[in-house]
GROMACS .gro file of C-alpha atoms in nm:
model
  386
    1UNK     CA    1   2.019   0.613  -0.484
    2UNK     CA    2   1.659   0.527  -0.552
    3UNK     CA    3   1.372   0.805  -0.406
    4UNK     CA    4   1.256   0.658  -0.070
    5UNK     CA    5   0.943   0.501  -0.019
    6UNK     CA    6   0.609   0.615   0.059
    7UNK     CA    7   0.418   0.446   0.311
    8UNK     CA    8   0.107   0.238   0.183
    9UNK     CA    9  -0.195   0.379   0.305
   10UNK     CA   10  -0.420   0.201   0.480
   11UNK     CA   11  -0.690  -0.003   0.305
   12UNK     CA   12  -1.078   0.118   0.353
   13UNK     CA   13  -1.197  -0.110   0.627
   14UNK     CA   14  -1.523  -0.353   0.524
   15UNK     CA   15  -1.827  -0.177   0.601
   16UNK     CA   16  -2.103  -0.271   0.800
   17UNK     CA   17  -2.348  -0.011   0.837
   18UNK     CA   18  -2.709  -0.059   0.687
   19UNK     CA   19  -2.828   0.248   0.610
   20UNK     CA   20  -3.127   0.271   0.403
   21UNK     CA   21  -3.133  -0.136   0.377
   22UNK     CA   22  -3.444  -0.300   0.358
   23UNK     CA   23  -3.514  -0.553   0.658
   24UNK     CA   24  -3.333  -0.862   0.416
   25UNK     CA   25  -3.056  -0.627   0.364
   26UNK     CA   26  -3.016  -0.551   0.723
   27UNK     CA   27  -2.724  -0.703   0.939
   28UNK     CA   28  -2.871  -0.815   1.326
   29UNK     CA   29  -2.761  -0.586   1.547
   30UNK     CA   30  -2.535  -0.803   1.744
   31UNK     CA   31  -2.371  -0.892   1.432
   32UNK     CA   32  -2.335  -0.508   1.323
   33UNK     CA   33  -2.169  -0.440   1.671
   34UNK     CA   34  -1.920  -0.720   1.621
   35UNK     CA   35  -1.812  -0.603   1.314
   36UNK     CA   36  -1.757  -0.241   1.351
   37UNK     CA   37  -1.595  -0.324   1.665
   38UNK     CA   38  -1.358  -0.544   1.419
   39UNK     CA   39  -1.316  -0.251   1.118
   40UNK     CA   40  -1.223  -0.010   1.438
   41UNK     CA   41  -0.971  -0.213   1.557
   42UNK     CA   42  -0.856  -0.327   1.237
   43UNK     CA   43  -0.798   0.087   1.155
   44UNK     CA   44  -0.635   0.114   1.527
   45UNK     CA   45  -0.362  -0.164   1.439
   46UNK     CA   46  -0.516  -0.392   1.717
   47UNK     CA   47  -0.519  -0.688   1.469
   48UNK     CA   48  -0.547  -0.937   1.761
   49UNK     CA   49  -0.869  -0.765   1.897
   50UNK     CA   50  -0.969  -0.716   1.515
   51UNK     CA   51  -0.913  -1.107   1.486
   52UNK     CA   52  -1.114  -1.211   1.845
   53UNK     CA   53  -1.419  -1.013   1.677
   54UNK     CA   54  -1.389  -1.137   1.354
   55UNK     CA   55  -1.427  -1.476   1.507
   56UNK     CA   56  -1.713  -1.395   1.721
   57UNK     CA   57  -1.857  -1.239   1.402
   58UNK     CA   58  -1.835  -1.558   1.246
   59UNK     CA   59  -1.953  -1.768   1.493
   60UNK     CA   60  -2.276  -1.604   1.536
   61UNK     CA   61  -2.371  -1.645   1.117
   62UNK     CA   62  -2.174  -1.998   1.014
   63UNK     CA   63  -2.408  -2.246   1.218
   64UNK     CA   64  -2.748  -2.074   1.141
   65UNK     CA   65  -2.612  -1.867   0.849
   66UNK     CA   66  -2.930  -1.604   0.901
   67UNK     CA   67  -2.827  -1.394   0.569
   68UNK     CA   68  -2.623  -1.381   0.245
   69UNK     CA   69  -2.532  -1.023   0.404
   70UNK     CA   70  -2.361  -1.113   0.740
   71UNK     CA   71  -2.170  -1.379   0.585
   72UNK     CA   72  -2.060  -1.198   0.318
   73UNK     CA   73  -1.995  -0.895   0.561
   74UNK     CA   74  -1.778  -1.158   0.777
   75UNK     CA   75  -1.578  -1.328   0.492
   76UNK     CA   76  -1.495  -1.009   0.378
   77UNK     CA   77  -1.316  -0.884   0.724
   78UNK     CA   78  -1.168  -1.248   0.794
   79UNK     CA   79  -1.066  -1.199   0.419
   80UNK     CA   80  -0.830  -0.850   0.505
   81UNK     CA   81  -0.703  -0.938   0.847
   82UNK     CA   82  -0.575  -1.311   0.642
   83UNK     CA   83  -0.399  -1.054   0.437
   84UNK     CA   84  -0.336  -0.866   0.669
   85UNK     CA   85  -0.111  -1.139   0.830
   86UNK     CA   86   0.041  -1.209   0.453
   87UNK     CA   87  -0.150  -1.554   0.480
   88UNK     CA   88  -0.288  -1.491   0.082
   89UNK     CA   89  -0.378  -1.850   0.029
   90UNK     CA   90  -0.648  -1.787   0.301
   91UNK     CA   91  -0.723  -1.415   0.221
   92UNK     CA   92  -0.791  -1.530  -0.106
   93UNK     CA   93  -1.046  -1.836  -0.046
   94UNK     CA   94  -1.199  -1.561   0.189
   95UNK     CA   95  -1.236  -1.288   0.006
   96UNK     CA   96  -1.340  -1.445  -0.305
   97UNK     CA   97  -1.635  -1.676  -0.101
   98UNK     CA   98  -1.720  -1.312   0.013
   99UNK     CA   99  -1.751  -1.199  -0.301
  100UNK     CA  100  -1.954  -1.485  -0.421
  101UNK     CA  101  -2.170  -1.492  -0.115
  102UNK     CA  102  -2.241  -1.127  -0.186
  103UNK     CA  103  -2.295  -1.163  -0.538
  104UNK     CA  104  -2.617  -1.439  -0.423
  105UNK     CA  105  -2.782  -1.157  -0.195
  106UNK     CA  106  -2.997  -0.857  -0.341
  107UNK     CA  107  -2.970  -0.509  -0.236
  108UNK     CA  108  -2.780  -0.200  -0.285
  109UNK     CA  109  -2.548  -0.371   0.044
  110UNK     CA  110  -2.474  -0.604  -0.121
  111UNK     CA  111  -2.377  -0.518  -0.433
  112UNK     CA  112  -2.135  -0.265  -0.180
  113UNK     CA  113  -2.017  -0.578  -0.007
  114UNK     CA  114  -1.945  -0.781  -0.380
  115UNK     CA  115  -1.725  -0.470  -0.517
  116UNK     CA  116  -1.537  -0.430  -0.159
  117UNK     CA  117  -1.450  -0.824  -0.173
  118UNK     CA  118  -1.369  -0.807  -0.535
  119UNK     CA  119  -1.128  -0.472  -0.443
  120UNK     CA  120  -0.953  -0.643  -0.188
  121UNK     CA  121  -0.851  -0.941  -0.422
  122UNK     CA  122  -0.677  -0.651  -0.621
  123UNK     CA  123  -0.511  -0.517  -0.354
  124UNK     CA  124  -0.409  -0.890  -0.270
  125UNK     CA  125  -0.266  -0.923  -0.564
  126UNK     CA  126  -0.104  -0.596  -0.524
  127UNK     CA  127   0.053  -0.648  -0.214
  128UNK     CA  128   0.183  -0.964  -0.352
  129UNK     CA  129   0.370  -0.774  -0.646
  130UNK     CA  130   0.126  -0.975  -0.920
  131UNK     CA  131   0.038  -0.592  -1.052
  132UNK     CA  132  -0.081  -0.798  -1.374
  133UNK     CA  133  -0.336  -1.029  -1.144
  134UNK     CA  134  -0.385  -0.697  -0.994
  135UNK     CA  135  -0.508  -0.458  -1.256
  136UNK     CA  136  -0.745  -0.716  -1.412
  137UNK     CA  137  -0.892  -0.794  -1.085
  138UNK     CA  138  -0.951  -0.441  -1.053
  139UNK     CA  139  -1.090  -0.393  -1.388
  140UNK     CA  140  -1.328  -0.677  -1.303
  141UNK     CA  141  -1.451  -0.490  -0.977
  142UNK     CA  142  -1.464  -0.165  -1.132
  143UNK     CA  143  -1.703  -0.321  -1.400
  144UNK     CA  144  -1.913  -0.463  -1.123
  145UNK     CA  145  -1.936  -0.149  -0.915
  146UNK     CA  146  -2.031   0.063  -1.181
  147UNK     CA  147  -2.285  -0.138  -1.352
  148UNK     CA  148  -2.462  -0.181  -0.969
  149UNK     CA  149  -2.374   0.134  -0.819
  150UNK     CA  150  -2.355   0.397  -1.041
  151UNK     CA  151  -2.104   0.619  -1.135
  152UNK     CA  152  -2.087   0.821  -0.933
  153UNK     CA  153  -2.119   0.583  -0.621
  154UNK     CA  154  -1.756   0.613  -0.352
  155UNK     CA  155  -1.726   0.246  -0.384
  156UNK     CA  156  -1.618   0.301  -0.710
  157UNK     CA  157  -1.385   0.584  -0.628
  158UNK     CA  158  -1.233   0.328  -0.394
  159UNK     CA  159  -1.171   0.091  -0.638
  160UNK     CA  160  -1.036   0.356  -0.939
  161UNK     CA  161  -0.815   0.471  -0.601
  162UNK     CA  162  -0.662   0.108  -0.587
  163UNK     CA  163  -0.633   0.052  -0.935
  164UNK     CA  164  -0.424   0.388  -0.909
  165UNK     CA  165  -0.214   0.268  -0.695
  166UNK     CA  166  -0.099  -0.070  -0.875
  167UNK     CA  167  -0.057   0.119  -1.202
  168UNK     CA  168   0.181   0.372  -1.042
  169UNK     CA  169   0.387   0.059  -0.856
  170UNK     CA  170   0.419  -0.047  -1.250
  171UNK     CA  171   0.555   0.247  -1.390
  172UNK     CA  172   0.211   0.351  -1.587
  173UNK     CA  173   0.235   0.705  -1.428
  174UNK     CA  174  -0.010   0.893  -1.667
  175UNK     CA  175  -0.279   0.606  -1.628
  176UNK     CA  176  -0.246   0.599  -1.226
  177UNK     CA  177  -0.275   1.017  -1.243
  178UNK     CA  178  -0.622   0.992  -1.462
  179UNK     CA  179  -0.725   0.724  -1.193
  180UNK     CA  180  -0.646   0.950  -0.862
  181UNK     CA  181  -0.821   1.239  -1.070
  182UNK     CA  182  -1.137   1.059  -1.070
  183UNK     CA  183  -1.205   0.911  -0.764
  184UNK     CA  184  -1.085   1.220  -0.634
  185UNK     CA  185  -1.366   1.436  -0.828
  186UNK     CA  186  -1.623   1.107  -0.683
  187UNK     CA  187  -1.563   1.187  -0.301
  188UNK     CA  188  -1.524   1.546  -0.329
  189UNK     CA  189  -1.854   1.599  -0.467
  190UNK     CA  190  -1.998   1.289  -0.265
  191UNK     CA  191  -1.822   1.364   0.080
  192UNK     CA  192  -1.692   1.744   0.073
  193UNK     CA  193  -1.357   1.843   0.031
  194UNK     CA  194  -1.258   1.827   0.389
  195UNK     CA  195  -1.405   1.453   0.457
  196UNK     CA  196  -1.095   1.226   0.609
  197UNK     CA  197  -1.112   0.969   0.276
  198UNK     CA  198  -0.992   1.225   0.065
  199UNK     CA  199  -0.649   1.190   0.256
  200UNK     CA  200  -0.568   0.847   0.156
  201UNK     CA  201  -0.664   1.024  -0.220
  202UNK     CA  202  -0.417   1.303  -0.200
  203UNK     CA  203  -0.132   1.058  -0.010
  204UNK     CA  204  -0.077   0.818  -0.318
  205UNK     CA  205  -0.120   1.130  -0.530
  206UNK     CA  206   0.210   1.305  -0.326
  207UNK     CA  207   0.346   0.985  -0.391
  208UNK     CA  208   0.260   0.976  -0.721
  209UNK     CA  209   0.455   1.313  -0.774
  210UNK     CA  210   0.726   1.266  -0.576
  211UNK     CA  211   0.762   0.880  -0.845
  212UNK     CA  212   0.761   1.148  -1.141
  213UNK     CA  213   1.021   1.402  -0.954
  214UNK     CA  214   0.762   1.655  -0.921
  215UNK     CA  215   0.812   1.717  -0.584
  216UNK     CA  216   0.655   2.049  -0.611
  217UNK     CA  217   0.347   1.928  -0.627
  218UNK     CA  218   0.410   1.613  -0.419
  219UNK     CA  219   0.468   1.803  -0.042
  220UNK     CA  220   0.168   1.999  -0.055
  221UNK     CA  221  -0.035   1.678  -0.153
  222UNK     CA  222   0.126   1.517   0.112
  223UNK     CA  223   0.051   1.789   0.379
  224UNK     CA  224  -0.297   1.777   0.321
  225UNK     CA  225  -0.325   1.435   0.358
  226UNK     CA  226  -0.163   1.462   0.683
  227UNK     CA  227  -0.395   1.715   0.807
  228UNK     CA  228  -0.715   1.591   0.717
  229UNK     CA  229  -0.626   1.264   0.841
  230UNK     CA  230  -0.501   1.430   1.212
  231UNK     CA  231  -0.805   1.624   1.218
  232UNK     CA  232  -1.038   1.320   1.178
  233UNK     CA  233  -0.832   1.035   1.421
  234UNK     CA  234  -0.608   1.208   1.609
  235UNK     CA  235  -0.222   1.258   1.630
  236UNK     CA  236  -0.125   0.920   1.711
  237UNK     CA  237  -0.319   0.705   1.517
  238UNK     CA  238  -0.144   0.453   1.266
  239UNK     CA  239  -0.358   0.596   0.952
  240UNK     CA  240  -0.152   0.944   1.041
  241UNK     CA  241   0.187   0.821   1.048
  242UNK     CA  242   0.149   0.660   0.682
  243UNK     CA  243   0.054   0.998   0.583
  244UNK     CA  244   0.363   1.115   0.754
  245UNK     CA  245   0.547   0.878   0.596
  246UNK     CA  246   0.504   0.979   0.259
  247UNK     CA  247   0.586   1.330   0.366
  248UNK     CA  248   0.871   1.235   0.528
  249UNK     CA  249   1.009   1.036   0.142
  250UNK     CA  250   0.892   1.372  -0.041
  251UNK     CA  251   1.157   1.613   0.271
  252UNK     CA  252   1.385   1.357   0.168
  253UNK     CA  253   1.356   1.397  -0.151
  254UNK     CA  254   1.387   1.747  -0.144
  255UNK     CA  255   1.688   1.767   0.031
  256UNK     CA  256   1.611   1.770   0.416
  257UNK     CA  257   1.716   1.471   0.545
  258UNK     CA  258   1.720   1.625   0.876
  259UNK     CA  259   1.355   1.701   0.913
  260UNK     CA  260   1.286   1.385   0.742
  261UNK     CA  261   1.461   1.156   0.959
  262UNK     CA  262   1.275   1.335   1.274
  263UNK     CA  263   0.981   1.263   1.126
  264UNK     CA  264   1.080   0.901   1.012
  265UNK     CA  265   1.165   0.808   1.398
  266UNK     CA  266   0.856   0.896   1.535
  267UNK     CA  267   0.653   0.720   1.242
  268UNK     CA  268   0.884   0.390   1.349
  269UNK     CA  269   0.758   0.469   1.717
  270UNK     CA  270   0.418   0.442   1.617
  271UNK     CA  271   0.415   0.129   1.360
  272UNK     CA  272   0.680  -0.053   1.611
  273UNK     CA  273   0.429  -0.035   1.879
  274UNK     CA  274   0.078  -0.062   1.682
  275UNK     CA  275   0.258  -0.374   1.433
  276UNK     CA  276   0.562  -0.497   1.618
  277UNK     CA  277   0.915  -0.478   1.486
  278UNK     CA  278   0.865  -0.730   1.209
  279UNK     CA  279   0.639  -0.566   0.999
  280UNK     CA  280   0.590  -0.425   0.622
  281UNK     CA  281   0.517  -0.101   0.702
  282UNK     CA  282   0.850  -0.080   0.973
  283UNK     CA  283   1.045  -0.188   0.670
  284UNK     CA  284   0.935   0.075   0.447
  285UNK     CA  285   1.011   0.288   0.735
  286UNK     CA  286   1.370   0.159   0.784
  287UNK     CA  287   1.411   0.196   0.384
  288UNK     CA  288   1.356   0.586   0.437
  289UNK     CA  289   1.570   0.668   0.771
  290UNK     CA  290   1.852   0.442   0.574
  291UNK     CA  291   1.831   0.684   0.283
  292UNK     CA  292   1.792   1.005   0.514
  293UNK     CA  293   2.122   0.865   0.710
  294UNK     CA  294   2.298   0.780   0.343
  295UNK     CA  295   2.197   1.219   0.232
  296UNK     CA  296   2.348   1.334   0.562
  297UNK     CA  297   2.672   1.145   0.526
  298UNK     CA  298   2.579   0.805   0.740
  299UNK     CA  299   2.684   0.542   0.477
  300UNK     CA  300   2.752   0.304   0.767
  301UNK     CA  301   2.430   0.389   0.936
  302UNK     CA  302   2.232   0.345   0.640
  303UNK     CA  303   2.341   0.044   0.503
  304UNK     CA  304   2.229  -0.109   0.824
  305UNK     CA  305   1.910   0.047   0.816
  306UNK     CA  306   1.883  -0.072   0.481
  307UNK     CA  307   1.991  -0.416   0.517
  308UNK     CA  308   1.769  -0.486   0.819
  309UNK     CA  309   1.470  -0.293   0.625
  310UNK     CA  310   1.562  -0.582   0.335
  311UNK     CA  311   1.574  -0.868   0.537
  312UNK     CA  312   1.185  -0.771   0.656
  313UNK     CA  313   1.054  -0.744   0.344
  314UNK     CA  314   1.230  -1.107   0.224
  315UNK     CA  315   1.037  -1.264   0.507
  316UNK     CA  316   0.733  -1.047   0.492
  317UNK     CA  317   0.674  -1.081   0.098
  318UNK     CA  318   0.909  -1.318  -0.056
  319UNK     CA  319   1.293  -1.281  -0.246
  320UNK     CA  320   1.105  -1.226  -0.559
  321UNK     CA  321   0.848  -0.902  -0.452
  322UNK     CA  322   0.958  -0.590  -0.649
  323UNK     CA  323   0.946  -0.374  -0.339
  324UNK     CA  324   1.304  -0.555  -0.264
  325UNK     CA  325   1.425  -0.378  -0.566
  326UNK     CA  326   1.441   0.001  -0.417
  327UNK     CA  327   1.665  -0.163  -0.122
  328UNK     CA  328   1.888  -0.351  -0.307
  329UNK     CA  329   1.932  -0.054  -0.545
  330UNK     CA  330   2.007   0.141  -0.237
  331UNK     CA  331   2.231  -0.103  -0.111
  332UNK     CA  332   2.429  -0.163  -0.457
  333UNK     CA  333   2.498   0.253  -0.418
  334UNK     CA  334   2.595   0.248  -0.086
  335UNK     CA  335   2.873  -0.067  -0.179
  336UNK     CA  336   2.970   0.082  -0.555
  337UNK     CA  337   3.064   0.391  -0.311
  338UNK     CA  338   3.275   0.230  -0.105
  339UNK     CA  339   3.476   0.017  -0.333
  340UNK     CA  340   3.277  -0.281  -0.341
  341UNK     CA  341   3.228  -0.329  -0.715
  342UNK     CA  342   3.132  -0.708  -0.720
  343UNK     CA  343   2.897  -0.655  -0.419
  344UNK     CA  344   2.727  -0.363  -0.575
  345UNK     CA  345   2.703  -0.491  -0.928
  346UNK     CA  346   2.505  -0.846  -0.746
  347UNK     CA  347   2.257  -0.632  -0.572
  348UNK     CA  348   2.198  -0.412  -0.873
  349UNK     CA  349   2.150  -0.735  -1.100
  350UNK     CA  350   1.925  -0.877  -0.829
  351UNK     CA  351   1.733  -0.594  -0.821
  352UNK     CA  352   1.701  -0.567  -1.239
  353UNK     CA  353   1.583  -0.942  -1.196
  354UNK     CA  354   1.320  -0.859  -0.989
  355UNK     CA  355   1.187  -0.586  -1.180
  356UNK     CA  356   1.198  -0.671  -1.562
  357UNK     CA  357   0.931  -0.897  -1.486
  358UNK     CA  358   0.695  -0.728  -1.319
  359UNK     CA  359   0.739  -0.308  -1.436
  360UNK     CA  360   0.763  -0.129  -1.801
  361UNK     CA  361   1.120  -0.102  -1.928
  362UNK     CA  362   1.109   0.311  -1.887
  363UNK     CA  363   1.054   0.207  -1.518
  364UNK     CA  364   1.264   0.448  -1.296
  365UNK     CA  365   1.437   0.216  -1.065
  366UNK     CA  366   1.515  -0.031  -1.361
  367UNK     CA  367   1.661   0.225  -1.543
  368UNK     CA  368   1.901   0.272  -1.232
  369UNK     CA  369   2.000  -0.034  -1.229
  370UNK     CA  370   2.047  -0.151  -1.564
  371UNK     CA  371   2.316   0.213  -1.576
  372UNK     CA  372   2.463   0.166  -1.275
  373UNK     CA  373   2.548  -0.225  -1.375
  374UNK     CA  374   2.697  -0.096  -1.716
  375UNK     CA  375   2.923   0.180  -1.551
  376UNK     CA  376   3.034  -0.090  -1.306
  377UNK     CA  377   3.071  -0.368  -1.577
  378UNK     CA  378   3.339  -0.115  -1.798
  379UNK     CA  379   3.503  -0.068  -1.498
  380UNK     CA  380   3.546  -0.412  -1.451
  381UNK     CA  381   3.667  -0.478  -1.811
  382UNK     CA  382   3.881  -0.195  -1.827
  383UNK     CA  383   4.219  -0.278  -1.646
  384UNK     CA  384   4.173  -0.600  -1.863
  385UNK     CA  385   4.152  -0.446  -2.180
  386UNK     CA  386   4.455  -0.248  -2.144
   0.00000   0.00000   0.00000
């Protein structure tokens, strides 16, 4: 089988403070209110209360539109809860008015607000499995953030941290690794060691391990994600069961599929009740307890956890989205195990599909695939060759 999943982290929520802004580069305070009320609910998993103050937001800059900064502030959220809800035509139109709304403003705000748009497109075209659309999206932000910024600036870090994580979902390990590296260096000496964004740093690196088979390295990363996370929001908070998610993929990994599926319950607890059953993130989840129940001798078990995991991710991201390929690989196992040759060998050539478009031909899970459809194929042509 393919290594389970880690859980996306969460994506930095649009900022709103105006610290150190000049009175043009200063939101009202009404406005400001709205809108961290909207990030905190947005980081919560209320998305409904996120969307109610995202409207009010709105409706208090469109008609008098006092300043390039609260609109661009305001596109920006509507932007990320419209993807969010995996409505990307509208995330898109969003996000990039956001970004161009921004880009008419001065100020150091809103050159901040211009790079966090721009991100978000990335991760858009991330989530949508374009990595290609993705990295040079990135690229284009990175460029931006930089040049207005500085260096040195944690807006950047956030957007090497992205770009990170789409070159790692392609296969381009060594490139994602310099990537973490750097924005990790950026907050450390920016925010401390200890500060909560580091987590979402050191979770895609544990998952960045646990993709090269280093799990060594990949538990403790995810550990200390976990813990800075719990110590900043609490126990019970979505952001902490991601992080528990991608520890739970790197116990799995390492053979406990026991402690792993303990911990994979209670993360489904969480996202069930914060996102509702139908969701990405409960998908990934149901990827990993199906592989915990396949290592402790469940076939049964975990081809239903798999199968239902699949069908959430066709209707959440399409029949085309490479994150179907892990599943189907999974599910091609589970079948070439139990007999089912012609079964097995159409989920492993669905999954190759999938994947030689999108991923580098040294890609782990491709590689899988493509072996596991040649064993099956001489099977197949054996009897008839004798």
């Amino acid at each position: 089988m393919t290594r389970s999943e880690p859980q996306t982290p969460p994506s930095p929520p649009a900022r709103a403070d105006t610290a150190g802004a000049t009175a043009s580069d200063r939101l009202p305070a009404d406005l400001a209110a709205l809108l961290a009320d909207c990030v905190d609910q947005r980081a919560r998993g209320d998305l409904t209360g996120a969307a109610r103050s995202a409207e009010a937001a709105w409706a208090s800059v469109e008609p008098g539109a006092p300043s390039a900064l609260g609109r661009a502030n305001t596109l920006l959220i509507r932007g990320l809860l419209a993807g969010d809800a995996a409505d990307y035509r509208t995330a898109r139109r969003l996000l990039e008015e956001a970004a161009a709304t921004a880009a008419s403003a001065t100020g150091r705000n809103a050159a901040r607000l211009e790079a966090g748009a721009m991100t978000a497109l990335g991760s858009m075209h991330r989530a949508r499995g374009d990595y290609v659309a993705a990295e040079t999206q990135l690229h284009a932000a990175l460029d931006r953030a930089e040049a207005a910024l500085g260096l040195d600036a944690t807006e950047v870090a956030a957007v090497r941290n992205e770009l990170g994580m789409v070159l790692r979902y392609a296969g381009r390990f060594d490139d994602a690794a310099a990537c973490y590296e750097q924005a990790r260096r950026t907050l450390e000496r920016e925010l401390g060691p200890s500060h909560p964004e580091l987590a979402t740093i050191h979770h895609n690196l544990a998952g960045l391990a646990q993709a090269r088979g280093d799990l060594a390295a990949a538990e403790p990363a995810a550990r200390h994600a976990v813990a800075l996370r719990e110590h900043a929001l609490g126990p019970d908070h979505p952001a902490v069961a991601a992080d528990r998610g991608v520890l739970a993929a790197v116990l799995l990994a390492r053979g406990f599929p026991g402690e792993a599926a303990a911990l994979l319950r209670s993360i489904l607890t969480v996202f069930e009740r914060t996102y509702g059953p139908e969701h990405h993130e409960v998908a990934v989840v149901l990827h990993n307890l199906g592989t915990a129940s396949h290592a402790a001798g469940q076939p049964g078990t975990a081809a239903e956890l798999l199968t239902r995991s699949l069908a959430i991710k066709q209707r959440v991201l399409g029949p085309d989205h490479p994150e179907l390929a892990a599943t189907l690989c999974n599910l091609g196992f589970i079948q070439h195990e139990a007999g089912g040759t012609a079964t097995a060998m159409d989920y492993y050539a669905r999954a190759g599909r999938i994947l030689r478009t999108t991923v580098r031909a040294d890609h782990p899970t491709l590689r899988i695939c493509q072996d596991a459809l040649a064993i099956l194929a001489a099977v197949e042509d054996g009897p008839a060759r004798r």
